[in-house]
mmCIF file with all atom_site columns, C-alpha atoms in Angstrom:
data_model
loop_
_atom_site.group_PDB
_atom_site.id
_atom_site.type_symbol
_atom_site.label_atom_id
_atom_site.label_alt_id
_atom_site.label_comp_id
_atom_site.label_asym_id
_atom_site.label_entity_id
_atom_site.label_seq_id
_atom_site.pdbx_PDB_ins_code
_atom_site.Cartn_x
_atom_site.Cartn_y
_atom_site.Cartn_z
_atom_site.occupancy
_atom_site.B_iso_or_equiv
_atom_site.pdbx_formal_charge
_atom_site.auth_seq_id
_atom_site.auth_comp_id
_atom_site.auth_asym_id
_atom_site.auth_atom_id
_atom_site.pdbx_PDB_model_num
ATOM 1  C CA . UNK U 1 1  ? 3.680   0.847   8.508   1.00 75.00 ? 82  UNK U CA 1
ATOM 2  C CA . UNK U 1 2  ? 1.666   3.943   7.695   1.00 79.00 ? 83  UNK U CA 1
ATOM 3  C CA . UNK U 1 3  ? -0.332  3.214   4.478   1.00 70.00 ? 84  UNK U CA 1
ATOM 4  C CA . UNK U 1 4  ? -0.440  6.864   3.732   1.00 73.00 ? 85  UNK U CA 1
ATOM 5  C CA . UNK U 1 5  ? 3.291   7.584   3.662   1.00 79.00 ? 86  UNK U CA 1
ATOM 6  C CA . UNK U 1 6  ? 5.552   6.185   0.671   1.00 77.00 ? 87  UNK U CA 1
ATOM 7  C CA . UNK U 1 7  ? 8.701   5.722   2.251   1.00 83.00 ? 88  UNK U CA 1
ATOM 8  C CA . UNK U 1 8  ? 6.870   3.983   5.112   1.00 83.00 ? 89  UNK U CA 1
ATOM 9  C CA . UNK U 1 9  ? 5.783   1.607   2.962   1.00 78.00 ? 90  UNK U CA 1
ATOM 10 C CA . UNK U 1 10 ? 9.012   1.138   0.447   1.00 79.00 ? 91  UNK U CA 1
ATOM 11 C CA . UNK U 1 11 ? 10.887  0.744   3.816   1.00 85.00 ? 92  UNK U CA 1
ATOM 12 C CA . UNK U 1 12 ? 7.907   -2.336  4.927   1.00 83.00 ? 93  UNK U CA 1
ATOM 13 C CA . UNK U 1 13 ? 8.496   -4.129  1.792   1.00 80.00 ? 94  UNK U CA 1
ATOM 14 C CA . UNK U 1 14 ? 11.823  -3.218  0.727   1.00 82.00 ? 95  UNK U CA 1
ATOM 15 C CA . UNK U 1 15 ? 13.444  -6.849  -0.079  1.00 84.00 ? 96  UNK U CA 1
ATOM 16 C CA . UNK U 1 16 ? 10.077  -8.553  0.419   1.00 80.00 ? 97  UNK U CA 1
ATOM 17 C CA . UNK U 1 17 ? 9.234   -11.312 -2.751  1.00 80.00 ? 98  UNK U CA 1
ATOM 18 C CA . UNK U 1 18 ? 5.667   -10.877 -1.985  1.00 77.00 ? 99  UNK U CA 1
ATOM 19 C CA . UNK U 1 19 ? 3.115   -8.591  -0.395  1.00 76.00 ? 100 UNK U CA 1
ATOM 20 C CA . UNK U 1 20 ? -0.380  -9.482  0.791   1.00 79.00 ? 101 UNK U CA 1
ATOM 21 C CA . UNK U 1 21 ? -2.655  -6.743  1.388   1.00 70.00 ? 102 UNK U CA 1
ATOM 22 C CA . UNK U 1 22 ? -5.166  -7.525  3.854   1.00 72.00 ? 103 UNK U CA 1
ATOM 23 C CA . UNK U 1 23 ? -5.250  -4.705  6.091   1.00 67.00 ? 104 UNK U CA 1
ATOM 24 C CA . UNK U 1 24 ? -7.620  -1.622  5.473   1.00 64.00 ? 105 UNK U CA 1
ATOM 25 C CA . UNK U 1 25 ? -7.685  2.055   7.509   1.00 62.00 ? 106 UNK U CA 1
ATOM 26 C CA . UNK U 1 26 ? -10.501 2.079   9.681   1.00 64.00 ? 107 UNK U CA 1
ATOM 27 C CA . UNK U 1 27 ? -12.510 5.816   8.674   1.00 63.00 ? 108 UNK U CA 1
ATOM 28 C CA . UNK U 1 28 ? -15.125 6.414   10.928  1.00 64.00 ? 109 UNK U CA 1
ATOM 29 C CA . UNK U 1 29 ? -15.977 9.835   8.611   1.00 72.00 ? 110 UNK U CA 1
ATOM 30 C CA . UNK U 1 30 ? -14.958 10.426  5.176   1.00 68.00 ? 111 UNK U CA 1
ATOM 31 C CA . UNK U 1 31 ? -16.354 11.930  2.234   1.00 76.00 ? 112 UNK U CA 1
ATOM 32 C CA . UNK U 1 32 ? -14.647 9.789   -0.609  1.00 74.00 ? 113 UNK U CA 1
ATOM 33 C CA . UNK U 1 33 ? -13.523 6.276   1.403   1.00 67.00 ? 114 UNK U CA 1
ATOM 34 C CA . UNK U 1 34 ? -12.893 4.889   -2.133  1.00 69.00 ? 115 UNK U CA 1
ATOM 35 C CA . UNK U 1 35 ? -10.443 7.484   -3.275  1.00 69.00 ? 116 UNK U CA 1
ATOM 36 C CA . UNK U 1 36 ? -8.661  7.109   0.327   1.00 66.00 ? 117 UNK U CA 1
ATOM 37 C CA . UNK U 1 37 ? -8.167  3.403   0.240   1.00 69.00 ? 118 UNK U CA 1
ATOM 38 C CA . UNK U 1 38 ? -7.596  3.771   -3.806  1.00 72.00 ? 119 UNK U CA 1
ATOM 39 C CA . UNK U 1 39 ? -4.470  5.562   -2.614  1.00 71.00 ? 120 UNK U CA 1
ATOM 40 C CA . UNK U 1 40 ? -3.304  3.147   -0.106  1.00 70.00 ? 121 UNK U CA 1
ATOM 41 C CA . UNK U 1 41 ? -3.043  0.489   -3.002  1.00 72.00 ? 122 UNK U CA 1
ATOM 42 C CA . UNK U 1 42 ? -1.598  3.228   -5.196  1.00 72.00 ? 123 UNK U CA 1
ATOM 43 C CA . UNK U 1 43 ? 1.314   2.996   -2.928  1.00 70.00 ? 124 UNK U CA 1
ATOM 44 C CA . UNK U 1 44 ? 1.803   -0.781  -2.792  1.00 69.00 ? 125 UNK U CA 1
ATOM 45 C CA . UNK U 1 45 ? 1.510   -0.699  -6.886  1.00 68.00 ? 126 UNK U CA 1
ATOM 46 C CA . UNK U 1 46 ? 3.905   1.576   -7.241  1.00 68.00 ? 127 UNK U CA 1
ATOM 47 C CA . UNK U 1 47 ? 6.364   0.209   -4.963  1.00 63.00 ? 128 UNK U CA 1
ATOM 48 C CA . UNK U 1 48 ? 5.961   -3.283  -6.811  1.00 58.00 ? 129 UNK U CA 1
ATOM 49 C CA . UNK U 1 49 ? 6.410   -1.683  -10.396 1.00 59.00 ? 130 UNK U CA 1
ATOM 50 C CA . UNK U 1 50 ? 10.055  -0.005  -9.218  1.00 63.00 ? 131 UNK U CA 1
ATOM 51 C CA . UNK U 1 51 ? 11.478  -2.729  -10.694 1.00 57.00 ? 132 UNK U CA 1
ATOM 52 C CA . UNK U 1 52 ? 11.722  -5.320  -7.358  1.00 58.00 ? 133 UNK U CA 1
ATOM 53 C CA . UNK U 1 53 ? 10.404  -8.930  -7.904  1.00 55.00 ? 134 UNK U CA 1
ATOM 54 C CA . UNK U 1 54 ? 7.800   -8.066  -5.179  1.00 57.00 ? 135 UNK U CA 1
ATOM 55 C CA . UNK U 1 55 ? 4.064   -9.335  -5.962  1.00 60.00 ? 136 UNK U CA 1
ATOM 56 C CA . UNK U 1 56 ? 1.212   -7.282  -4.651  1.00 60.00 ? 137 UNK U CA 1
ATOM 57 C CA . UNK U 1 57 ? -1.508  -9.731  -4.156  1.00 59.00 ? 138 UNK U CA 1
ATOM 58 C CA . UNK U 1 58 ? -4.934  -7.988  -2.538  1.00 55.00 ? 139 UNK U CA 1
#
């Protein structure tokens, strides 16, 4: 799954009931790591609040 494309991740949880995020992109040089990984949870949330039973838990 490739946390920075949408569909990649709709198509990784599509049918799931539950979703544990433990994973995290390893950035050896960033500027703004928080707004990076911000967006990688972005995803997940909106995925879960399309309307699909699926839980986010992080």
């Amino acid at each position: 799954m490739d946390l920075l494309a949408p569909a990649s991740i709709r198509a990784a949880v599509e049918g799931a009931r539950g979703v544990f995020h433990l994973a995290s992109p390893v950035i050896m040089q960033t500027r703004d790591p928080e707004a990076i990984l911000s967006s990688h949870l972005a995803n997940l949330f909106h995925r879960a609040s399309k309307g699909d039973p699926c839980t986010v838990n992080c």
